[in-house]
Amino acid sequence: MAKFMALSRGTQIVLVAGPLLLFSLFFTWQNVEVDYGPAGVATLPLDGWDAWGLLLALLVVAVTTIVALGKLTQVEMSDDVPWAKVTLGLGVAVAGVAALKILTDAGSSWSSYGFLGLAAMVAFGTYLDWVAQRKVHKPVLARKRGRVSSAA
């Protein structure tokens, strides 16, 4: 637990919200009404495992794995790859695919909007890590400042 608490806030958010979002795909994401004619209408709850859900699961696994490998293990990851940008792109893709899933599903349930909040938290966590990485590599005070000359 001490190792987890020593991580940055963005990493903590991704490592908590990512697995929760993956687990949420087993819950009801949409309610579809089926008309049986004279027998009546039935409402069927459907989980999140469709084409969009599979893509969402793959993206969540990818971003969570990269963050966990980079922050929790001693694995040497290539310095040539901008990992903060990669995870930010994956995090934004997670939020985008979750939003597309909700918009394209017929009869999205109220809980699916909460799951969209989890996807937004994954994107926000990757954003916080990206900002923290940019501050380390390009501190504000070390940048050159342009001079403004006054015309007198």
PDB file of N, CA and C in Angstrom, residues 46-151:
ATOM      1  N   LEU A  46     -28.669  -5.585 -21.266  1.00  0.00           N
ATOM      2  CA  LEU A  46     -27.508  -6.093 -21.993  1.00  0.00           C
ATOM      3  C   LEU A  46     -26.233  -5.547 -21.367  1.00  0.00           C
ATOM      4  N   ASP A  47     -25.229  -6.405 -21.272  1.00  0.00           N
ATOM      5  CA  ASP A  47     -23.949  -5.960 -20.731  1.00  0.00           C
ATOM      6  C   ASP A  47     -23.178  -5.163 -21.788  1.00  0.00           C
ATOM      7  N   GLY A  48     -21.972  -4.768 -21.445  1.00  0.00           N
ATOM      8  CA  GLY A  48     -21.193  -3.911 -22.329  1.00  0.00           C
ATOM      9  C   GLY A  48     -20.364  -4.641 -23.356  1.00  0.00           C
ATOM     10  N   TRP A  49     -20.468  -5.966 -23.447  1.00  0.00           N
ATOM     11  CA  TRP A  49     -19.608  -6.730 -24.351  1.00  0.00           C
ATOM     12  C   TRP A  49     -20.215  -6.814 -25.744  1.00  0.00           C
ATOM     13  N   ASP A  50     -19.967  -5.784 -26.526  1.00  0.00           N
ATOM     14  CA  ASP A  50     -20.270  -5.801 -27.948  1.00  0.00           C
ATOM     15  C   ASP A  50     -18.999  -5.329 -28.656  1.00  0.00           C
ATOM     16  N   ALA A  51     -19.073  -4.915 -29.897  1.00  0.00           N
ATOM     17  CA  ALA A  51     -17.867  -4.506 -30.635  1.00  0.00           C
ATOM     18  C   ALA A  51     -17.196  -3.306 -29.974  1.00  0.00           C
ATOM     19  N   TRP A  52     -17.999  -2.304 -29.594  1.00  0.00           N
ATOM     20  CA  TRP A  52     -17.419  -1.131 -28.926  1.00  0.00           C
ATOM     21  C   TRP A  52     -16.863  -1.501 -27.560  1.00  0.00           C
ATOM     22  N   GLY A  53     -17.548  -2.389 -26.868  1.00  0.00           N
ATOM     23  CA  GLY A  53     -17.085  -2.828 -25.551  1.00  0.00           C
ATOM     24  C   GLY A  53     -15.773  -3.589 -25.628  1.00  0.00           C
ATOM     25  N   LEU A  54     -15.623  -4.400 -26.661  1.00  0.00           N
ATOM     26  CA  LEU A  54     -14.364  -5.128 -26.836  1.00  0.00           C
ATOM     27  C   LEU A  54     -13.221  -4.162 -27.111  1.00  0.00           C
ATOM     28  N   LEU A  55     -13.457  -3.179 -27.978  1.00  0.00           N
ATOM     29  CA  LEU A  55     -12.434  -2.167 -28.245  1.00  0.00           C
ATOM     30  C   LEU A  55     -12.110  -1.383 -26.980  1.00  0.00           C
ATOM     31  N   LEU A  56     -13.123  -1.041 -26.217  1.00  0.00           N
ATOM     32  CA  LEU A  56     -12.921  -0.339 -24.955  1.00  0.00           C
ATOM     33  C   LEU A  56     -12.092  -1.181 -23.992  1.00  0.00           C
ATOM     34  N   ALA A  57     -12.384  -2.469 -23.910  1.00  0.00           N
ATOM     35  CA  ALA A  57     -11.633  -3.363 -23.016  1.00  0.00           C
ATOM     36  C   ALA A  57     -10.169  -3.449 -23.440  1.00  0.00           C
ATOM     37  N   LEU A  58      -9.909  -3.558 -24.721  1.00  0.00           N
ATOM     38  CA  LEU A  58      -8.532  -3.628 -25.207  1.00  0.00           C
ATOM     39  C   LEU A  58      -7.758  -2.347 -24.897  1.00  0.00           C
ATOM     40  N   LEU A  59      -8.411  -1.201 -25.072  1.00  0.00           N
ATOM     41  CA  LEU A  59      -7.757   0.082 -24.775  1.00  0.00           C
ATOM     42  C   LEU A  59      -7.475   0.222 -23.280  1.00  0.00           C
ATOM     43  N   VAL A  60      -8.429  -0.188 -22.457  1.00  0.00           N
ATOM     44  CA  VAL A  60      -8.243  -0.095 -21.005  1.00  0.00           C
ATOM     45  C   VAL A  60      -7.109  -1.006 -20.550  1.00  0.00           C
ATOM     46  N   VAL A  61      -7.064  -2.212 -21.081  1.00  0.00           N
ATOM     47  CA  VAL A  61      -5.976  -3.132 -20.728  1.00  0.00           C
ATOM     48  C   VAL A  61      -4.630  -2.555 -21.168  1.00  0.00           C
ATOM     49  N   ALA A  62      -4.587  -1.965 -22.358  1.00  0.00           N
ATOM     50  CA  ALA A  62      -3.331  -1.391 -22.857  1.00  0.00           C
ATOM     51  C   ALA A  62      -2.849  -0.246 -21.978  1.00  0.00           C
ATOM     52  N   VAL A  63      -3.716   0.710 -21.677  1.00  0.00           N
ATOM     53  CA  VAL A  63      -3.280   1.876 -20.899  1.00  0.00           C
ATOM     54  C   VAL A  63      -2.932   1.477 -19.468  1.00  0.00           C
ATOM     55  N   THR A  64      -3.699   0.583 -18.874  1.00  0.00           N
ATOM     56  CA  THR A  64      -3.417   0.155 -17.506  1.00  0.00           C
ATOM     57  C   THR A  64      -2.109  -0.633 -17.436  1.00  0.00           C
ATOM     58  N   THR A  65      -1.857  -1.460 -18.431  1.00  0.00           N
ATOM     59  CA  THR A  65      -0.623  -2.234 -18.464  1.00  0.00           C
ATOM     60  C   THR A  65       0.598  -1.337 -18.627  1.00  0.00           C
ATOM     61  N   ILE A  66       0.526  -0.376 -19.525  1.00  0.00           N
ATOM     62  CA  ILE A  66       1.660   0.531 -19.738  1.00  0.00           C
ATOM     63  C   ILE A  66       1.943   1.345 -18.486  1.00  0.00           C
ATOM     64  N   VAL A  67       0.892   1.851 -17.851  1.00  0.00           N
ATOM     65  CA  VAL A  67       1.086   2.642 -16.629  1.00  0.00           C
ATOM     66  C   VAL A  67       1.645   1.766 -15.513  1.00  0.00           C
ATOM     67  N   ALA A  68       1.112   0.565 -15.357  1.00  0.00           N
ATOM     68  CA  ALA A  68       1.595  -0.323 -14.300  1.00  0.00           C
ATOM     69  C   ALA A  68       3.041  -0.746 -14.543  1.00  0.00           C
ATOM     70  N   LEU A  69       3.386  -1.073 -15.775  1.00  0.00           N
ATOM     71  CA  LEU A  69       4.769  -1.457 -16.077  1.00  0.00           C
ATOM     72  C   LEU A  69       5.730  -0.303 -15.846  1.00  0.00           C
ATOM     73  N   GLY A  70       5.314   0.883 -16.239  1.00  0.00           N
ATOM     74  CA  GLY A  70       6.201   2.033 -16.113  1.00  0.00           C
ATOM     75  C   GLY A  70       6.385   2.525 -14.699  1.00  0.00           C
ATOM     76  N   LYS A  71       5.375   2.371 -13.865  1.00  0.00           N
ATOM     77  CA  LYS A  71       5.430   2.961 -12.527  1.00  0.00           C
ATOM     78  C   LYS A  71       5.619   1.960 -11.395  1.00  0.00           C
ATOM     79  N   LEU A  72       5.172   0.722 -11.572  1.00  0.00           N
ATOM     80  CA  LEU A  72       5.205  -0.236 -10.468  1.00  0.00           C
ATOM     81  C   LEU A  72       6.315  -1.277 -10.560  1.00  0.00           C
ATOM     82  N   THR A  73       6.892  -1.438 -11.730  1.00  0.00           N
ATOM     83  CA  THR A  73       7.903  -2.477 -11.898  1.00  0.00           C
ATOM     84  C   THR A  73       9.254  -1.856 -12.211  1.00  0.00           C
ATOM     85  N   GLN A  74      10.258  -2.696 -12.250  1.00  0.00           N
ATOM     86  CA  GLN A  74      11.616  -2.242 -12.564  1.00  0.00           C
ATOM     87  C   GLN A  74      11.944  -2.469 -14.039  1.00  0.00           C
ATOM     88  N   VAL A  75      10.932  -2.680 -14.870  1.00  0.00           N
ATOM     89  CA  VAL A  75      11.149  -2.898 -16.297  1.00  0.00           C
ATOM     90  C   VAL A  75      11.678  -1.617 -16.924  1.00  0.00           C
ATOM     91  N   GLU A  76      12.744  -1.765 -17.714  1.00  0.00           N
ATOM     92  CA  GLU A  76      13.289  -0.602 -18.412  1.00  0.00           C
ATOM     93  C   GLU A  76      12.520  -0.417 -19.708  1.00  0.00           C
ATOM     94  N   MET A  77      11.818   0.691 -19.791  1.00  0.00           N
ATOM     95  CA  MET A  77      11.064   0.994 -20.992  1.00  0.00           C
ATOM     96  C   MET A  77      11.897   1.954 -21.837  1.00  0.00           C
ATOM     97  N   SER A  78      11.790   1.846 -23.131  1.00  0.00           N
ATOM     98  CA  SER A  78      12.602   2.624 -24.051  1.00  0.00           C
ATOM     99  C   SER A  78      12.439   4.121 -23.816  1.00  0.00           C
ATOM    100  N   ASP A  79      13.553   4.816 -23.790  1.00  0.00           N
ATOM    101  CA  ASP A  79      13.511   6.270 -23.643  1.00  0.00           C
ATOM    102  C   ASP A  79      13.144   6.961 -24.955  1.00  0.00           C
ATOM    103  N   ASP A  80      13.204   6.212 -26.054  1.00  0.00           N
ATOM    104  CA  ASP A  80      12.885   6.791 -27.360  1.00  0.00           C
ATOM    105  C   ASP A  80      11.386   6.977 -27.558  1.00  0.00           C
ATOM    106  N   VAL A  81      10.592   6.268 -26.803  1.00  0.00           N
ATOM    107  CA  VAL A  81       9.134   6.348 -26.933  1.00  0.00           C
ATOM    108  C   VAL A  81       8.596   7.335 -25.904  1.00  0.00           C
ATOM    109  N   PRO A  82       7.808   8.314 -26.336  1.00  0.00           N
ATOM    110  CA  PRO A  82       7.203   9.247 -25.370  1.00  0.00           C
ATOM    111  C   PRO A  82       6.012   8.591 -24.672  1.00  0.00           C
ATOM    112  N   TRP A  83       6.284   7.843 -23.599  1.00  0.00           N
ATOM    113  CA  TRP A  83       5.251   7.039 -22.949  1.00  0.00           C
ATOM    114  C   TRP A  83       4.124   7.883 -22.382  1.00  0.00           C
ATOM    115  N   ALA A  84       4.427   9.077 -21.920  1.00  0.00           N
ATOM    116  CA  ALA A  84       3.362   9.929 -21.380  1.00  0.00           C
ATOM    117  C   ALA A  84       2.375  10.322 -22.478  1.00  0.00           C
ATOM    118  N   LYS A  85       2.892  10.607 -23.674  1.00  0.00           N
ATOM    119  CA  LYS A  85       2.005  10.939 -24.797  1.00  0.00           C
ATOM    120  C   LYS A  85       1.218   9.724 -25.253  1.00  0.00           C
ATOM    121  N   VAL A  86       1.849   8.560 -25.249  1.00  0.00           N
ATOM    122  CA  VAL A  86       1.160   7.334 -25.653  1.00  0.00           C
ATOM    123  C   VAL A  86       0.018   7.033 -24.694  1.00  0.00           C
ATOM    124  N   THR A  87       0.277   7.120 -23.396  1.00  0.00           N
ATOM    125  CA  THR A  87      -0.787   6.842 -22.433  1.00  0.00           C
ATOM    126  C   THR A  87      -1.873   7.915 -22.474  1.00  0.00           C
ATOM    127  N   LEU A  88      -1.487   9.160 -22.743  1.00  0.00           N
ATOM    128  CA  LEU A  88      -2.501  10.204 -22.884  1.00  0.00           C
ATOM    129  C   LEU A  88      -3.402   9.907 -24.081  1.00  0.00           C
ATOM    130  N   GLY A  89      -2.799   9.522 -25.198  1.00  0.00           N
ATOM    131  CA  GLY A  89      -3.593   9.177 -26.376  1.00  0.00           C
ATOM    132  C   GLY A  89      -4.516   8.004 -26.118  1.00  0.00           C
ATOM    133  N   LEU A  90      -4.005   6.985 -25.433  1.00  0.00           N
ATOM    134  CA  LEU A  90      -4.849   5.832 -25.098  1.00  0.00           C
ATOM    135  C   LEU A  90      -5.958   6.211 -24.121  1.00  0.00           C
ATOM    136  N   GLY A  91      -5.641   7.075 -23.157  1.00  0.00           N
ATOM    137  CA  GLY A  91      -6.651   7.507 -22.193  1.00  0.00           C
ATOM    138  C   GLY A  91      -7.772   8.299 -22.846  1.00  0.00           C
ATOM    139  N   VAL A  92      -7.403   9.185 -23.766  1.00  0.00           N
ATOM    140  CA  VAL A  92      -8.421   9.953 -24.495  1.00  0.00           C
ATOM    141  C   VAL A  92      -9.231   9.018 -25.393  1.00  0.00           C
ATOM    142  N   ALA A  93      -8.557   8.013 -25.985  1.00  0.00           N
ATOM    143  CA  ALA A  93      -9.279   7.043 -26.805  1.00  0.00           C
ATOM    144  C   ALA A  93     -10.262   6.233 -25.968  1.00  0.00           C
ATOM    145  N   VAL A  94      -9.901   5.902 -24.735  1.00  0.00           N
ATOM    146  CA  VAL A  94     -10.813   5.184 -23.835  1.00  0.00           C
ATOM    147  C   VAL A  94     -12.075   6.020 -23.611  1.00  0.00           C
ATOM    148  N   ALA A  95     -11.892   7.295 -23.299  1.00  0.00           N
ATOM    149  CA  ALA A  95     -13.060   8.158 -23.066  1.00  0.00           C
ATOM    150  C   ALA A  95     -13.890   8.324 -24.336  1.00  0.00           C
ATOM    151  N   GLY A  96     -13.219   8.471 -25.473  1.00  0.00           N
ATOM    152  CA  GLY A  96     -13.935   8.630 -26.739  1.00  0.00           C
ATOM    153  C   GLY A  96     -14.726   7.396 -27.125  1.00  0.00           C
ATOM    154  N   VAL A  97     -14.128   6.221 -26.977  1.00  0.00           N
ATOM    155  CA  VAL A  97     -14.830   4.983 -27.329  1.00  0.00           C
ATOM    156  C   VAL A  97     -15.996   4.745 -26.371  1.00  0.00           C
ATOM    157  N   ALA A  98     -15.823   5.058 -25.099  1.00  0.00           N
ATOM    158  CA  ALA A  98     -16.933   4.903 -24.152  1.00  0.00           C
ATOM    159  C   ALA A  98     -18.085   5.843 -24.514  1.00  0.00           C
ATOM    160  N   ALA A  99     -17.752   7.069 -24.908  1.00  0.00           N
ATOM    161  CA  ALA A  99     -18.800   8.016 -25.320  1.00  0.00           C
ATOM    162  C   ALA A  99     -19.494   7.529 -26.594  1.00  0.00           C
ATOM    163  N   LEU A 100     -18.724   7.043 -27.560  1.00  0.00           N
ATOM    164  CA  LEU A 100     -19.317   6.515 -28.792  1.00  0.00           C
ATOM    165  C   LEU A 100     -20.205   5.306 -28.511  1.00  0.00           C
ATOM    166  N   LYS A 101     -19.768   4.472 -27.593  1.00  0.00           N
ATOM    167  CA  LYS A 101     -20.557   3.296 -27.235  1.00  0.00           C
ATOM    168  C   LYS A 101     -21.912   3.710 -26.671  1.00  0.00           C
ATOM    169  N   ILE A 102     -21.900   4.685 -25.801  1.00  0.00           N
ATOM    170  CA  ILE A 102     -23.161   5.130 -25.194  1.00  0.00           C
ATOM    171  C   ILE A 102     -24.055   5.809 -26.231  1.00  0.00           C
ATOM    172  N   LEU A 103     -23.446   6.599 -27.120  1.00  0.00           N
ATOM    173  CA  LEU A 103     -24.243   7.299 -28.131  1.00  0.00           C
ATOM    174  C   LEU A 103     -24.829   6.360 -29.174  1.00  0.00           C
ATOM    175  N   THR A 104     -24.123   5.279 -29.500  1.00  0.00           N
ATOM    176  CA  THR A 104     -24.615   4.369 -30.537  1.00  0.00           C
ATOM    177  C   THR A 104     -25.491   3.246 -29.995  1.00  0.00           C
ATOM    178  N   ASP A 105     -25.431   2.968 -28.701  1.00  0.00           N
ATOM    179  CA  ASP A 105     -26.270   1.920 -28.117  1.00  0.00           C
ATOM    180  C   ASP A 105     -27.713   2.398 -28.023  1.00  0.00           C
ATOM    181  N   ALA A 106     -28.631   1.509 -28.355  1.00  0.00           N
ATOM    182  CA  ALA A 106     -30.049   1.826 -28.189  1.00  0.00           C
ATOM    183  C   ALA A 106     -30.427   1.570 -26.739  1.00  0.00           C
ATOM    184  N   GLY A 107     -31.030   2.541 -26.108  1.00  0.00           N
ATOM    185  CA  GLY A 107     -31.508   2.370 -24.738  1.00  0.00           C
ATOM    186  C   GLY A 107     -30.405   2.298 -23.702  1.00  0.00           C
ATOM    187  N   SER A 108     -29.435   3.204 -23.769  1.00  0.00           N
ATOM    188  CA  SER A 108     -28.360   3.215 -22.767  1.00  0.00           C
ATOM    189  C   SER A 108     -28.942   3.391 -21.381  1.00  0.00           C
ATOM    190  N   SER A 109     -28.443   2.624 -20.435  1.00  0.00           N
ATOM    191  CA  SER A 109     -28.947   2.705 -19.060  1.00  0.00           C
ATOM    192  C   SER A 109     -28.259   3.850 -18.328  1.00  0.00           C
ATOM    193  N   TRP A 110     -28.825   4.212 -17.181  1.00  0.00           N
ATOM    194  CA  TRP A 110     -28.232   5.284 -16.392  1.00  0.00           C
ATOM    195  C   TRP A 110     -26.861   4.894 -15.869  1.00  0.00           C
ATOM    196  N   SER A 111     -26.665   3.629 -15.589  1.00  0.00           N
ATOM    197  CA  SER A 111     -25.369   3.199 -15.083  1.00  0.00           C
ATOM    198  C   SER A 111     -24.270   3.346 -16.125  1.00  0.00           C
ATOM    199  N   SER A 112     -24.631   3.277 -17.400  1.00  0.00           N
ATOM    200  CA  SER A 112     -23.614   3.441 -18.440  1.00  0.00           C
ATOM    201  C   SER A 112     -23.016   4.844 -18.416  1.00  0.00           C
ATOM    202  N   TYR A 113     -23.778   5.828 -17.968  1.00  0.00           N
ATOM    203  CA  TYR A 113     -23.235   7.178 -17.850  1.00  0.00           C
ATOM    204  C   TYR A 113     -22.239   7.273 -16.692  1.00  0.00           C
ATOM    205  N   GLY A 114     -22.463   6.499 -15.650  1.00  0.00           N
ATOM    206  CA  GLY A 114     -21.472   6.401 -14.580  1.00  0.00           C
ATOM    207  C   GLY A 114     -20.202   5.729 -15.059  1.00  0.00           C
ATOM    208  N   PHE A 115     -20.363   4.726 -15.916  1.00  0.00           N
ATOM    209  CA  PHE A 115     -19.199   4.061 -16.484  1.00  0.00           C
ATOM    210  C   PHE A 115     -18.434   5.012 -17.415  1.00  0.00           C
ATOM    211  N   LEU A 116     -19.162   5.915 -18.070  1.00  0.00           N
ATOM    212  CA  LEU A 116     -18.502   6.951 -18.868  1.00  0.00           C
ATOM    213  C   LEU A 116     -17.671   7.852 -17.963  1.00  0.00           C
ATOM    214  N   GLY A 117     -18.149   8.082 -16.750  1.00  0.00           N
ATOM    215  CA  GLY A 117     -17.366   8.845 -15.775  1.00  0.00           C
ATOM    216  C   GLY A 117     -16.068   8.139 -15.428  1.00  0.00           C
ATOM    217  N   LEU A 118     -16.097   6.806 -15.320  1.00  0.00           N
ATOM    218  CA  LEU A 118     -14.869   6.050 -15.086  1.00  0.00           C
ATOM    219  C   LEU A 118     -13.903   6.207 -16.258  1.00  0.00           C
ATOM    220  N   ALA A 119     -14.427   6.183 -17.477  1.00  0.00           N
ATOM    221  CA  ALA A 119     -13.577   6.365 -18.657  1.00  0.00           C
ATOM    222  C   ALA A 119     -12.968   7.764 -18.670  1.00  0.00           C
ATOM    223  N   ALA A 120     -13.747   8.756 -18.257  1.00  0.00           N
ATOM    224  CA  ALA A 120     -13.220  10.122 -18.177  1.00  0.00           C
ATOM    225  C   ALA A 120     -12.141  10.217 -17.097  1.00  0.00           C
ATOM    226  N   MET A 121     -12.291   9.453 -16.024  1.00  0.00           N
ATOM    227  CA  MET A 121     -11.259   9.447 -14.982  1.00  0.00           C
ATOM    228  C   MET A 121      -9.960   8.825 -15.487  1.00  0.00           C
ATOM    229  N   VAL A 122     -10.056   7.795 -16.319  1.00  0.00           N
ATOM    230  CA  VAL A 122      -8.846   7.218 -16.926  1.00  0.00           C
ATOM    231  C   VAL A 122      -8.152   8.270 -17.783  1.00  0.00           C
ATOM    232  N   ALA A 123      -8.928   8.983 -18.600  1.00  0.00           N
ATOM    233  CA  ALA A 123      -8.351  10.026 -19.445  1.00  0.00           C
ATOM    234  C   ALA A 123      -7.748  11.141 -18.592  1.00  0.00           C
ATOM    235  N   PHE A 124      -8.416  11.517 -17.513  1.00  0.00           N
ATOM    236  CA  PHE A 124      -7.910  12.577 -16.638  1.00  0.00           C
ATOM    237  C   PHE A 124      -6.627  12.149 -15.934  1.00  0.00           C
ATOM    238  N   GLY A 125      -6.567  10.893 -15.509  1.00  0.00           N
ATOM    239  CA  GLY A 125      -5.353  10.379 -14.863  1.00  0.00           C
ATOM    240  C   GLY A 125      -4.161  10.392 -15.801  1.00  0.00           C
ATOM    241  N   THR A 126      -4.376   9.996 -17.062  1.00  0.00           N
ATOM    242  CA  THR A 126      -3.274  10.036 -18.029  1.00  0.00           C
ATOM    243  C   THR A 126      -2.881  11.477 -18.330  1.00  0.00           C
ATOM    244  N   TYR A 127      -3.868  12.374 -18.323  1.00  0.00           N
ATOM    245  CA  TYR A 127      -3.559  13.792 -18.527  1.00  0.00           C
ATOM    246  C   TYR A 127      -2.691  14.331 -17.381  1.00  0.00           C
ATOM    247  N   LEU A 128      -3.019  13.977 -16.146  1.00  0.00           N
ATOM    248  CA  LEU A 128      -2.218  14.432 -15.005  1.00  0.00           C
ATOM    249  C   LEU A 128      -0.787  13.914 -15.090  1.00  0.00           C
ATOM    250  N   ASP A 129      -0.608  12.657 -15.512  1.00  0.00           N
ATOM    251  CA  ASP A 129       0.743  12.115 -15.674  1.00  0.00           C
ATOM    252  C   ASP A 129       1.493  12.821 -16.797  1.00  0.00           C
ATOM    253  N   TRP A 130       0.788  13.143 -17.876  1.00  0.00           N
ATOM    254  CA  TRP A 130       1.414  13.850 -19.001  1.00  0.00           C
ATOM    255  C   TRP A 130       1.875  15.242 -18.576  1.00  0.00           C
ATOM    256  N   VAL A 131       1.042  15.946 -17.820  1.00  0.00           N
ATOM    257  CA  VAL A 131       1.411  17.282 -17.341  1.00  0.00           C
ATOM    258  C   VAL A 131       2.599  17.200 -16.388  1.00  0.00           C
ATOM    259  N   ALA A 132       2.599  16.226 -15.511  1.00  0.00           N
ATOM    260  CA  ALA A 132       3.710  16.061 -14.566  1.00  0.00           C
ATOM    261  C   ALA A 132       5.007  15.736 -15.303  1.00  0.00           C
ATOM    262  N   GLN A 133       4.934  14.932 -16.337  1.00  0.00           N
ATOM    263  CA  GLN A 133       6.122  14.589 -17.112  1.00  0.00           C
ATOM    264  C   GLN A 133       6.632  15.796 -17.875  1.00  0.00           C
ATOM    265  N   ARG A 134       5.747  16.632 -18.390  1.00  0.00           N
ATOM    266  CA  ARG A 134       6.167  17.844 -19.109  1.00  0.00           C
ATOM    267  C   ARG A 134       6.838  18.828 -18.158  1.00  0.00           C
ATOM    268  N   LYS A 135       6.366  18.928 -16.923  1.00  0.00           N
ATOM    269  CA  LYS A 135       6.973  19.840 -15.955  1.00  0.00           C
ATOM    270  C   LYS A 135       8.379  19.404 -15.597  1.00  0.00           C
ATOM    271  N   VAL A 136       8.613  18.097 -15.571  1.00  0.00           N
ATOM    272  CA  VAL A 136       9.945  17.582 -15.247  1.00  0.00           C
ATOM    273  C   VAL A 136      10.918  17.871 -16.374  1.00  0.00           C
ATOM    274  N   HIS A 137      10.484  17.660 -17.611  1.00  0.00           N
ATOM    275  CA  HIS A 137      11.390  17.813 -18.747  1.00  0.00           C
ATOM    276  C   HIS A 137      11.523  19.255 -19.238  1.00  0.00           C
ATOM    277  N   LYS A 138      10.497  20.066 -19.049  1.00  0.00           N
ATOM    278  CA  LYS A 138      10.529  21.452 -19.510  1.00  0.00           C
ATOM    279  C   LYS A 138      10.015  22.371 -18.408  1.00  0.00           C
ATOM    280  N   PRO A 139      10.841  22.638 -17.394  1.00  0.00           N
ATOM    281  CA  PRO A 139      10.366  23.522 -16.331  1.00  0.00           C
ATOM    282  C   PRO A 139      10.078  24.927 -16.872  1.00  0.00           C
ATOM    283  N   VAL A 140       9.121  25.571 -16.276  1.00  0.00           N
ATOM    284  CA  VAL A 140       8.676  26.878 -16.742  1.00  0.00           C
ATOM    285  C   VAL A 140       9.786  27.912 -16.621  1.00  0.00           C
ATOM    286  N   LEU A 141      10.554  27.881 -15.543  1.00  0.00           N
ATOM    287  CA  LEU A 141      11.575  28.903 -15.333  1.00  0.00           C
ATOM    288  C   LEU A 141      12.785  28.724 -16.243  1.00  0.00           C
ATOM    289  N   ALA A 142      12.958  27.543 -16.812  1.00  0.00           N
ATOM    290  CA  ALA A 142      14.121  27.297 -17.658  1.00  0.00           C
ATOM    291  C   ALA A 142      13.870  27.703 -19.107  1.00  0.00           C
ATOM    292  N   ARG A 143      12.646  27.995 -19.458  1.00  0.00           N
ATOM    293  CA  ARG A 143      12.356  28.385 -20.826  1.00  0.00           C
ATOM    294  C   ARG A 143      12.847  29.784 -21.107  1.00  0.00           C
ATOM    295  N   LYS A 144      13.212  30.027 -22.350  1.00  0.00           N
ATOM    296  CA  LYS A 144      13.609  31.372 -22.749  1.00  0.00           C
ATOM    297  C   LYS A 144      12.359  32.236 -22.837  1.00  0.00           C
ATOM    298  N   ARG A 145      12.554  33.435 -22.416  1.00  0.00           N
ATOM    299  CA  ARG A 145      11.434  34.362 -22.503  1.00  0.00           C
ATOM    300  C   ARG A 145      11.765  35.401 -23.563  1.00  0.00           C
ATOM    301  N   GLY A 146      10.780  35.659 -24.386  1.00  0.00           N
ATOM    302  CA  GLY A 146      10.980  36.668 -25.425  1.00  0.00           C
ATOM    303  C   GLY A 146      11.008  38.055 -24.829  1.00  0.00           C
ATOM    304  N   ARG A 147      11.865  38.868 -25.375  1.00  0.00           N
ATOM    305  CA  ARG A 147      11.952  40.244 -24.877  1.00  0.00           C
ATOM    306  C   ARG A 147      11.061  41.135 -25.718  1.00  0.00           C
ATOM    307  N   VAL A 148      10.438  42.031 -25.044  1.00  0.00           N
ATOM    308  CA  VAL A 148       9.577  42.992 -25.705  1.00  0.00           C
ATOM    309  C   VAL A 148      10.304  44.336 -25.657  1.00  0.00           C
ATOM    310  N   SER A 149      10.539  44.870 -26.822  1.00  0.00           N
ATOM    311  CA  SER A 149      11.195  46.172 -26.846  1.00  0.00           C
ATOM    312  C   SER A 149      10.152  47.260 -27.001  1.00  0.00           C
ATOM    313  N   SER A 150      10.342  48.290 -26.270  1.00  0.00           N
ATOM    314  CA  SER A 150       9.384  49.393 -26.360  1.00  0.00           C
ATOM    315  C   SER A 150       9.881  50.395 -27.386  1.00  0.00           C
ATOM    316  N   ALA A 151       9.010  50.834 -28.219  1.00  0.00           N
ATOM    317  CA  ALA A 151       9.372  51.833 -29.237  1.00  0.00           C
ATOM    318  C   ALA A 151       9.130  53.202 -28.641  1.00  0.00           C
TER     319      ALA A 151
END
